[in-house]
XYZ file of C-alpha atoms in Angstrom:
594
model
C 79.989 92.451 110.748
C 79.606 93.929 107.536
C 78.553 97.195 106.876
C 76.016 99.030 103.703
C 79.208 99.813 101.890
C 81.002 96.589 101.812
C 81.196 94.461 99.595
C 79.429 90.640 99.530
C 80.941 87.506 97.646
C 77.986 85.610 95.438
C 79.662 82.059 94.373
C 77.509 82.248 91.272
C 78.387 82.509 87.539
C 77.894 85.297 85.236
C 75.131 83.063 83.401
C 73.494 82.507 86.416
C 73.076 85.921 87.646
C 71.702 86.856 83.921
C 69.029 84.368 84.642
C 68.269 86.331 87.890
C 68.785 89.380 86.278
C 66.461 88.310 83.745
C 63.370 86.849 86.495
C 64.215 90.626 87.918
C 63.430 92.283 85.253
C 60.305 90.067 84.277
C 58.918 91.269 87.816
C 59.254 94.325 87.411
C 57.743 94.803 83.990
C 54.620 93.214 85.364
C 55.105 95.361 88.659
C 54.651 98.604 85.935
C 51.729 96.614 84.705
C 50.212 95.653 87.765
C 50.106 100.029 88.582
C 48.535 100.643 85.433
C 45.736 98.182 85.702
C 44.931 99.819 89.290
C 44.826 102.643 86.813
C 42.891 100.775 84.038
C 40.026 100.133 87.060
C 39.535 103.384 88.865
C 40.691 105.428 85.751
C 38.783 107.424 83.179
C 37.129 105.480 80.220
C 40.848 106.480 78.551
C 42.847 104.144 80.815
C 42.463 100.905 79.491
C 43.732 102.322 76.014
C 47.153 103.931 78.490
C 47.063 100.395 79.400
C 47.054 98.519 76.302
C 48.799 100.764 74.035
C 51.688 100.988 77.008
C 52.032 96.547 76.606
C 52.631 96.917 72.845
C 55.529 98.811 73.320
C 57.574 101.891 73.326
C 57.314 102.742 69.335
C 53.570 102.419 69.845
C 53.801 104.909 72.946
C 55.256 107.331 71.248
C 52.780 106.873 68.161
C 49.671 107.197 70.584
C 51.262 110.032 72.243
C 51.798 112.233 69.326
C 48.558 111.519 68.092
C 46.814 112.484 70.956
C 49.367 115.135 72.144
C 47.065 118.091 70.284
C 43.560 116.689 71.062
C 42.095 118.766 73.439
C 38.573 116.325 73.957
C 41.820 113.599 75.637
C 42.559 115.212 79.253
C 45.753 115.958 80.053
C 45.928 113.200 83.130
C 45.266 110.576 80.175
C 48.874 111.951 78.468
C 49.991 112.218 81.338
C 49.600 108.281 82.333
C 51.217 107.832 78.621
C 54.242 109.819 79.079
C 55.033 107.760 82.670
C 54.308 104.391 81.274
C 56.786 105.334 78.802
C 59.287 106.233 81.312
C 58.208 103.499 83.763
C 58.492 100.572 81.359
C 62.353 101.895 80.027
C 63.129 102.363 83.569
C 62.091 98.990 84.403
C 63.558 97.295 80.973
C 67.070 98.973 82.471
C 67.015 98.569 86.237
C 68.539 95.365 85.751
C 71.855 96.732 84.061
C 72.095 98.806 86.568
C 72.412 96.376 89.289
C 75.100 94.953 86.589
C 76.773 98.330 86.379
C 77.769 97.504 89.971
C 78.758 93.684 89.821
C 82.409 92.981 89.352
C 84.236 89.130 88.920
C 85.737 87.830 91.967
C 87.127 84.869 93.761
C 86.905 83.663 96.770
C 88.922 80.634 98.724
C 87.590 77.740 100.181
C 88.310 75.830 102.966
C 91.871 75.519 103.388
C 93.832 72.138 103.649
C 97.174 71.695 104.773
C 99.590 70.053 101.884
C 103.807 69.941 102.119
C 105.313 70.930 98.711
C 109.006 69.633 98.216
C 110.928 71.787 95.592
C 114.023 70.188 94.298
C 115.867 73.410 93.330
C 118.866 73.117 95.369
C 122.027 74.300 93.765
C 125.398 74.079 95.800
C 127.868 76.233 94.997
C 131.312 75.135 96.917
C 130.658 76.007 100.408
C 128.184 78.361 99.464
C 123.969 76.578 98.647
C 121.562 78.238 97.706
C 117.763 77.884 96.508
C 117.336 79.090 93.203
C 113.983 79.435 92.437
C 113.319 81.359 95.577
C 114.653 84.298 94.041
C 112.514 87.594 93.140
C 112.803 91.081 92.777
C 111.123 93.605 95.073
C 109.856 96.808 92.646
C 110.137 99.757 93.763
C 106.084 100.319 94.449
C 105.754 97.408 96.527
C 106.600 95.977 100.460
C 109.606 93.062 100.839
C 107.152 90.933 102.781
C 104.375 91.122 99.399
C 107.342 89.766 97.282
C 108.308 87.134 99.476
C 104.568 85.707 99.666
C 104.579 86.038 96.115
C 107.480 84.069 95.514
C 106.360 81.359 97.817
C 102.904 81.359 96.242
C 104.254 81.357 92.741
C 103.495 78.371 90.243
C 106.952 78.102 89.200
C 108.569 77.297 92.484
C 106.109 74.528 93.197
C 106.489 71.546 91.695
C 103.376 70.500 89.453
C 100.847 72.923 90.981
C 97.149 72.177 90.813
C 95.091 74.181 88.399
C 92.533 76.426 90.269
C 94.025 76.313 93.692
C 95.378 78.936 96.023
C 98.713 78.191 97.729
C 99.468 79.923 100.857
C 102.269 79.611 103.358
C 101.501 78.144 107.093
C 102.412 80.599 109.186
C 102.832 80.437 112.857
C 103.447 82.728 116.287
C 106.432 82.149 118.059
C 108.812 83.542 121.015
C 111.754 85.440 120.888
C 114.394 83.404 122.947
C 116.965 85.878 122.608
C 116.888 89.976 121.680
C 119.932 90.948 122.941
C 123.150 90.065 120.882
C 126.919 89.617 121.576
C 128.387 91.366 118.804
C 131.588 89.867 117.765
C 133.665 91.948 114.801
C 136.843 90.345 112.866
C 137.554 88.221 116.363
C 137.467 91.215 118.571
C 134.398 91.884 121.136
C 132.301 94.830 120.518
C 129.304 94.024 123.097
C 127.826 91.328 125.215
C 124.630 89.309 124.930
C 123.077 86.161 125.422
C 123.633 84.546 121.914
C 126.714 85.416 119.457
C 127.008 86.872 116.367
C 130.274 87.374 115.114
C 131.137 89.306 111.816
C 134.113 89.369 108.694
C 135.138 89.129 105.570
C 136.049 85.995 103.553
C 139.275 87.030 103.621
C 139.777 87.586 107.437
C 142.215 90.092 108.883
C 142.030 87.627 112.069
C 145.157 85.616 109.832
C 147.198 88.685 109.371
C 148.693 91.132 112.692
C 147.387 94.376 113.241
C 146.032 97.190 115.354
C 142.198 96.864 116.233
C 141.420 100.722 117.568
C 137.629 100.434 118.568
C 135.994 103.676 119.600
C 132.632 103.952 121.210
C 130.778 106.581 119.508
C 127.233 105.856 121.859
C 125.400 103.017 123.582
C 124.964 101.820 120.489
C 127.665 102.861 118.149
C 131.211 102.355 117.193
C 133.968 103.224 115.229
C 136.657 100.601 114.222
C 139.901 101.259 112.488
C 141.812 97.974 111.304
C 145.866 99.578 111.053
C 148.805 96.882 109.665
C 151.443 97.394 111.460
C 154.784 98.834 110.015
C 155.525 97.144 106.949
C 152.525 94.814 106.776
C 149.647 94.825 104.603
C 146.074 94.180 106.110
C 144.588 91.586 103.544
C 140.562 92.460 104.113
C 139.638 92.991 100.800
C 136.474 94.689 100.579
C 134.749 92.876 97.514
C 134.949 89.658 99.590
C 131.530 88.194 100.914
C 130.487 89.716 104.427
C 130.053 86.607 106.839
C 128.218 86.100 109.803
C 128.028 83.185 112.053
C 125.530 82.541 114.978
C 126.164 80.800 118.182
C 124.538 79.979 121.248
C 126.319 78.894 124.144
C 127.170 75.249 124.382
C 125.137 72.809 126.514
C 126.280 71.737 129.821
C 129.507 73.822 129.248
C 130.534 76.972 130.731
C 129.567 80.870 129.306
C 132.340 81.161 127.655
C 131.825 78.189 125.734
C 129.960 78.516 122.077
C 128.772 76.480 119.476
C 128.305 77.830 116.155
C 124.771 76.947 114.904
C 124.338 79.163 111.833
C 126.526 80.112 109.170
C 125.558 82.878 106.347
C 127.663 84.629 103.510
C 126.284 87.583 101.603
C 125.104 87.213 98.461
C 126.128 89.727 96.604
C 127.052 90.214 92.498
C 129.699 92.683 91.712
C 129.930 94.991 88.576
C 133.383 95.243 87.279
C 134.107 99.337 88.598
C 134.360 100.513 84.755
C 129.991 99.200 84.645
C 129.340 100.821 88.039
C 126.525 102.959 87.941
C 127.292 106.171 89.887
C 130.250 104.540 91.483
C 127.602 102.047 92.718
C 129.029 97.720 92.150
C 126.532 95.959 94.011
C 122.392 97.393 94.230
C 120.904 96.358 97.629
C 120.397 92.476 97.569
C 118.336 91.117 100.578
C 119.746 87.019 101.200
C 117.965 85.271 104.531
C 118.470 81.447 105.999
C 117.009 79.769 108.412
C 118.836 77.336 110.770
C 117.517 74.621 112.947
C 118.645 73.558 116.569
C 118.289 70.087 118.538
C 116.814 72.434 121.477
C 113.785 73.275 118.718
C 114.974 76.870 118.578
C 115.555 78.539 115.214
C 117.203 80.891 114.179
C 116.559 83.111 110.855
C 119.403 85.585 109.535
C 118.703 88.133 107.056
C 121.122 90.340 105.641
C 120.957 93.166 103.124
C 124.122 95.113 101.450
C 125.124 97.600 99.060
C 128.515 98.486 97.211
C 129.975 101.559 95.341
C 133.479 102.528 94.683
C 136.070 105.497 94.545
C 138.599 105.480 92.270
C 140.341 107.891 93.418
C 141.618 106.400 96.348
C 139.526 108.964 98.832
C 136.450 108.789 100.797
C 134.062 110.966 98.354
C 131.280 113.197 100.124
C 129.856 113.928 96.663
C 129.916 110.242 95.734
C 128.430 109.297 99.396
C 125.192 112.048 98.656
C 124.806 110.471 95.462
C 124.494 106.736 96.472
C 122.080 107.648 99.804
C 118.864 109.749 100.085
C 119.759 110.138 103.823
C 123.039 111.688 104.512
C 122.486 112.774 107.572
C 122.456 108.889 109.017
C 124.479 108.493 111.998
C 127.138 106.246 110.702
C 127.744 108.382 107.021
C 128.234 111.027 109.159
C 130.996 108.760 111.396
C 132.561 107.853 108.369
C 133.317 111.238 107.102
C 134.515 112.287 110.481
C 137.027 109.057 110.544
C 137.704 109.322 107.064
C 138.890 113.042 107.864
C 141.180 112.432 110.401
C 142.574 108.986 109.051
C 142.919 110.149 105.456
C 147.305 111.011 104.441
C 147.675 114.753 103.324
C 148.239 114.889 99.703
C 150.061 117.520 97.715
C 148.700 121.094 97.573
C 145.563 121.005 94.806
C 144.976 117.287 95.341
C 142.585 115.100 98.148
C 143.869 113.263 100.885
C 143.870 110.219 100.115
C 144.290 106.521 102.000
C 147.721 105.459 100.865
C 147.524 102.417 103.706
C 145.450 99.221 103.784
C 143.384 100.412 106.687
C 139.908 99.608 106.744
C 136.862 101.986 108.486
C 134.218 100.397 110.004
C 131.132 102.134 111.448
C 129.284 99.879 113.538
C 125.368 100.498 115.319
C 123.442 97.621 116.846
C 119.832 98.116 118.206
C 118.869 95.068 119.994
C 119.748 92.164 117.495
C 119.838 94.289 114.423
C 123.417 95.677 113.635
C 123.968 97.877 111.045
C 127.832 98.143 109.554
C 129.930 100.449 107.108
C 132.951 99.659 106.289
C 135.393 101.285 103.854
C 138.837 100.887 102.782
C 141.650 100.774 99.716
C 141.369 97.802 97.614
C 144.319 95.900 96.727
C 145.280 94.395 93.102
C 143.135 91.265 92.217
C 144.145 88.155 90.683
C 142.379 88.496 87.681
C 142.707 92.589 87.118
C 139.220 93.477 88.309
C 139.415 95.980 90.198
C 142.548 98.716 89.541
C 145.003 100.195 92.062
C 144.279 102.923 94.434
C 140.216 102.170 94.385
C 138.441 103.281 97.571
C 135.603 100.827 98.290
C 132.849 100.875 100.559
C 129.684 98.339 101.702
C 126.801 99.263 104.125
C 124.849 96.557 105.058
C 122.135 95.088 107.865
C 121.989 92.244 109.319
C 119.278 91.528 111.659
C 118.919 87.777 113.712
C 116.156 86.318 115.265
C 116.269 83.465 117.606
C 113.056 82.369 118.686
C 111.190 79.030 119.550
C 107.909 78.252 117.677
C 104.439 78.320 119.457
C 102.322 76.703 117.381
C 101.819 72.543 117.431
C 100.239 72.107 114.231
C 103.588 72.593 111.835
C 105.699 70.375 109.900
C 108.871 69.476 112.177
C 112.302 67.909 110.853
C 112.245 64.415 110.051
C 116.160 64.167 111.309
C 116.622 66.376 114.095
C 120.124 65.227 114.362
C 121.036 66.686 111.258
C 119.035 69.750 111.552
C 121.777 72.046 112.653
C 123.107 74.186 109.514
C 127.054 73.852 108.871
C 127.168 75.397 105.502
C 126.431 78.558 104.140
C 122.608 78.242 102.743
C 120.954 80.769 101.001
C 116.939 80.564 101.320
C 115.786 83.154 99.306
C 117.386 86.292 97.981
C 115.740 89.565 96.777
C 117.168 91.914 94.460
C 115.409 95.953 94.274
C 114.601 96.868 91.377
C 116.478 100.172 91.170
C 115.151 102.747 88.319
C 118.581 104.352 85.744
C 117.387 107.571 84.737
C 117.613 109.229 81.622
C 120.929 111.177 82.396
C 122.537 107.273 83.401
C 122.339 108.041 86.898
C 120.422 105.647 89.618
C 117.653 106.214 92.383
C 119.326 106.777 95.455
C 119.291 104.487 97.883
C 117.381 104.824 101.508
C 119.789 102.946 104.219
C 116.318 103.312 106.575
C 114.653 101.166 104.077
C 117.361 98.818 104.008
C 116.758 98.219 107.431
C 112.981 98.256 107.965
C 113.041 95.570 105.152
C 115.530 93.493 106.270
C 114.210 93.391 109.850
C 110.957 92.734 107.919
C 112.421 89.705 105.818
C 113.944 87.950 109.065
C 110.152 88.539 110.943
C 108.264 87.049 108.254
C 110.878 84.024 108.221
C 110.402 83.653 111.406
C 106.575 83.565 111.090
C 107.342 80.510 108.611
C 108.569 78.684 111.428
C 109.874 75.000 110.519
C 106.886 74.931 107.706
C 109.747 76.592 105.496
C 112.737 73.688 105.700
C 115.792 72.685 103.843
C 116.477 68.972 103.840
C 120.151 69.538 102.686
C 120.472 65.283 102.309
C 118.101 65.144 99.657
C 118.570 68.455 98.433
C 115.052 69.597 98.651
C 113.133 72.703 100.308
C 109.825 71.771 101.848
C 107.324 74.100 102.644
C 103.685 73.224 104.017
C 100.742 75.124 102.502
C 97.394 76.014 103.177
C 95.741 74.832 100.114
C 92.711 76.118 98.726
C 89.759 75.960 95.954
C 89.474 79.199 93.752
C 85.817 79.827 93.933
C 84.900 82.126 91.261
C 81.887 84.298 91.829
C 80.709 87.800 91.812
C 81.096 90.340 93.833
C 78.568 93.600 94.448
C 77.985 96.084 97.383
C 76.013 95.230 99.798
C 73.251 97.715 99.883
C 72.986 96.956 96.280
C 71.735 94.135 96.861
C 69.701 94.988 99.725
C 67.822 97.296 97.543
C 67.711 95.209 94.664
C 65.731 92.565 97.091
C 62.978 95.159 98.060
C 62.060 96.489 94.744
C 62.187 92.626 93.797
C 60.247 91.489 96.534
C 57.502 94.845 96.481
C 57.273 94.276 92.824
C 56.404 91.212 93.314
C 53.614 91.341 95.929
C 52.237 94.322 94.083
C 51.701 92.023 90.777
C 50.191 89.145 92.752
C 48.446 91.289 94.678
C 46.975 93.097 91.296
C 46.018 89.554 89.793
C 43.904 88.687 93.128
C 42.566 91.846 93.357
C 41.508 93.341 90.347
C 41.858 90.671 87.612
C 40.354 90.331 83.930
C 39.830 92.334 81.893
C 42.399 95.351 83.648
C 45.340 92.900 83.933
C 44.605 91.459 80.510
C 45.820 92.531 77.232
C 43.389 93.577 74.463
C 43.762 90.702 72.629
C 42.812 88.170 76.172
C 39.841 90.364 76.621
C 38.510 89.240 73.044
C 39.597 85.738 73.507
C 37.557 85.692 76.473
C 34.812 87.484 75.567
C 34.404 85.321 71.880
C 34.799 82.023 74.221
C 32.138 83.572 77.061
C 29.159 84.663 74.187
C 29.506 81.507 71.738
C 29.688 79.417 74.646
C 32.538 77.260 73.341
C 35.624 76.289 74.200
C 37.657 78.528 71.837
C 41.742 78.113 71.262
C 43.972 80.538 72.978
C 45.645 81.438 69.412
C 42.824 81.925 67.205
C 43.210 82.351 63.847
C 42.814 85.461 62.199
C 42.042 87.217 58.558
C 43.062 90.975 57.529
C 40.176 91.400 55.364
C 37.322 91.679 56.672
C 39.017 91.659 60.121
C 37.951 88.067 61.986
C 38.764 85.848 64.615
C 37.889 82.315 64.411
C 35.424 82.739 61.533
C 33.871 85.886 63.887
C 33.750 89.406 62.227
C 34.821 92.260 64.116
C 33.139 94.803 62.213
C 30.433 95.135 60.063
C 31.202 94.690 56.160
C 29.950 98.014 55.685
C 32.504 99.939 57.463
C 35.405 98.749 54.561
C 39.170 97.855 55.763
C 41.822 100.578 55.817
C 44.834 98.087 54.684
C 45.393 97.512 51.321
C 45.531 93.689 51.075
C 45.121 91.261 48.178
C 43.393 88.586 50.423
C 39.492 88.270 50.688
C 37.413 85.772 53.287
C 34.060 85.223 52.238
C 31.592 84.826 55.208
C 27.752 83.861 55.561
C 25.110 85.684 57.074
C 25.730 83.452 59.989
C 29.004 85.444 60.808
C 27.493 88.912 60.428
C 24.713 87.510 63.378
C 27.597 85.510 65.195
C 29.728 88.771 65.221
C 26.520 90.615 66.559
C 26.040 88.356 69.153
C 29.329 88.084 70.131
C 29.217 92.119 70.679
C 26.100 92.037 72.255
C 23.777 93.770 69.444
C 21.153 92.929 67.526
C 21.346 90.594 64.621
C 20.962 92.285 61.056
């Protein structure tokens, strides 16, 4: 219900409400007018004059005012009346801007209808698709969840957009099928759950032997040191993609028994380590996918990382405060307890640095949201990227949700065969804008942010339901729509125009009410009552625009004045009129004929 201080939409035009405006103020002006000829009837033998002189307007009030300002035979409730018919005619002349003063453009929808927009943007890179027009970056002002609407709503991403129309993603409810994760890292368990999501590197350590020490740190938390053993190198390089692959158990089989049904690589663009920023490679990116099952459960991934790098091959404190606002977070504060008891001693003067290939890994997951840090030495690349004895780190979240959808009225998969994702498909990714300051350092980065947005991204995908689907046959993304007219308007508070209406509507009674009531000559101008009054005593029917001569003053052939009294205006124009006129003129004000 709305309130006196809301506001109300009016689907009219700006020409429109002028003409209202306009009929407002026309009311009201004969409102004023109205008052004064109540004043004109039970007033002094002054208050026609107020009257008259207050029609002809406000240079002509001020005029009669000064004139009559010193005259001590006019009383003062005659200037008086003056003065207020001054102010009450500019008042009314104005009211109407006033109401404008509070008017704003606006827009409102109309009546949504559901249309399904296919945008051929698919790009496949190798094993690796990915959308490319779904990608946006989220400023630093604004929510995740606002830049992923407005990247689905944008005219760019939708093919041949009508003009004037809203575009709004179908969202839907749904049911979590499955909150509690199995948490699978480089092949080795870290927890059970009733769907799997298992964890690495492109370039798996799984391929090479090692020691796997895993260390719970709490309920929730653990530490994981991958050691070569003697003479072996561990070959997890950390500027490979992070991977993560989703199963559910198979059908029909037994527990131990999985199927994977989602596949997702991070998308993430390195800087070469001489253009990191602060040490930083990679700002947070934000990548999510969707993936569809035969059982009609989906499941939407959503993972966000970040990258900087030592290179001094050490785990850096100083570097660590400068990359994160929050220091204090449970697993930066794991990693520089493991990084001080795994790091070699060095000679005196120098750190301690990590002269193996092991890699750190701090690991928290909170239902099915894991969070993972993982530093370690990087090894020479191919092409001379990055140098030797660089200390690398990523922290990233990844947060799954496996749900079935509630509502009927969505667009399903035309092949549910081939709905199950096999490839690694990127849906939409989201860079953050991050601000360089002056001294060529960056904002630092919140890792509680990074989480409440990416558990944020993989909601609102999940809201999307199967309205937001990648045919990967035809290479298309459709998405269904509610559709809607722009209706452009205005838009005012309400109690504007609640008192706007009143006045309107009391002005108006009180000038009917006036005409009824009082009538001719007190709601008549000066120049009606002599109209009427020439018509009523030559019994004639006598035009409504008469004609008129300066010198001697007549209408319609009838003198005003007698010839004797002269003609204050200089004019070059002369009537000559009978003695008719002078006894027409006398009998049209009621005196004796000369």
């Amino acid at each position: 219900m709305l309130g006196p201080t809301d506001k109300i939409f009016l689907p009219i035009s700006i020409f429109v409400f002028n003409v209202v405006l306009g009929v407002f103020k026309f009311v009201l002006l004969n409102a004023v007018g109205a008052c004064f000829a109540i004043y004109a009837k039970h007033g002094s033998e002054y208050a026609s004059s107020v009257g008259w002189t207050r029609s002809t307007g406000y240079l002509e009030m001020i005029k009669s005012f000064l004139n009559t300002y010193n005259r001590k035979n006019v009383p003062g409730s005659v200037k008086g009346a003056l003065v207020a018919g001054f102010f009450a005619t500019l008042a009314a002349s104005h009211f109407d801007k006033g109401i404008a003063s509070f008017t704003n453009p606006a827009f409102k929808h109309g009546s949504p209808r559901k249309v399904v927009v296919a945008s051929p943007q698919f790009a496949p890179l190798a094993i690796h698709k990915i959308f490319t027009g779904w990608t946006s970056v989220v400023p630093s002002n604004s929510s995740v969840v606002v830049t992923m609407q407005k990247t689905l709503n944008s005219s760019i991403a939708i093919p041949n957009p009508a003009d004037g129309q809203i575009y709004s993603p179908v969202i839907s409810e749904y049911n979590e099928t499955c909150a509690d994760l199995e948490v699978i890292l480089e092949g080795h368990p870290i927890k059970s759950g009733c769907a799997t999501l298992s964890l690495g590197f492109s370039s798996s350590s799984s391929r090479y032997p090692g020691q796997f020490i895993k260390t719970q740190r709490s309920p929730n938390q653990w530490s994981i040191v991958m050691k070569p053993n003697p003479g072996e190198y561990i070959f997890t390089s950390l500027n490979t993609a992070l991977l993560a692959a989703f199963s559910t158990p198979a059908p029909n089989s037994p527990d131990d028994e999985r199927t994977v049904d989602c596949n997702f690589m991070e998308n993430h663009r390195l800087r070469r380590p001489e253009d990191s920023i602060e040490g930083v490679t990679a700002f947070p990116i934000t990548s999510t996918t969707k993936c569809f099952h035969n059982t009609g459960d989906i499941t939407t991934i959503a993972m966000t990382t970040t990258r900087f790098i030592n290179y001094l091959n050490t785990y850096s404190l100083v570097l660590v405060d400068s990359v994160f606002t929050n220091a204090s977070d449970a697993l930066l504060l794991a990693m520089e307890e493991t990084s001080k008891t795994r790091m070699s001693p060095s000679p005196p003067g120098r750190p301690p640095r990590n002269t193996s290939t092991e890699v750190w890994i701090e690991l928290r997951v909170v239902d099915s949201t894991i969070d993972i840090y993982a530093c370690g030495s990087t090894l020479p690349h191919s092409n001379g990227m990055f140098m030797r004895g660089s200390f690398e780190c990523v922290y990233g979240t990844i947060s799954v949700l496996h749900f079935r959808p509630l509502s009927k009225d969505i667009f399903r998969t035309r092949r549910p065969e081939k709905s199950i994702q096999r490839s690694f498909t990127t849906y939409m990714t989201l860079e953050y804008f991050t601000n360089i300051l002056g001294d060529g350092k960056a904002d630092p980065i919140s890792t509680e942010k990074l989480r409440d947005d990416t558990v944020a991204v993989v909601e609102y995908m999940a809201q999307l339901g199967s309205n937001y689907y990648a045919d990967f046959d035809t290479g298309k993304l459709y998405m269904l729509y509610d559709v809607a007219d722009l209706k452009l308007g205005l838009e005012m508070p309400l109690w504007v125009l609640i008192v706007a209406g009143i006045i309107l509507l009391v002005g108006l009674c009180a000038w009917q009410l006036t005409e009824w009531l009082v009538g001719p000559p007190h709601t008549s101008s000066l120049y009606s009552v002599l109209h009427d009054q020439l018509a009523f005593r030559s019994n004639a029917p006598v035009p409504k625009l008469m004609r008129f001569r300066i010198q001697p003053l007549m209408f319609e052939d009838v003198k005003l004045f007698p010839d004797e009294i002269g003609f204050r205006y200089k004019t070059e124009s002369s009537y000559e009129v009978g003695s008719d006129s002078n006894q027409q003129i006398s009998r049209a004000w009621g005196e004796p004929a000369v």
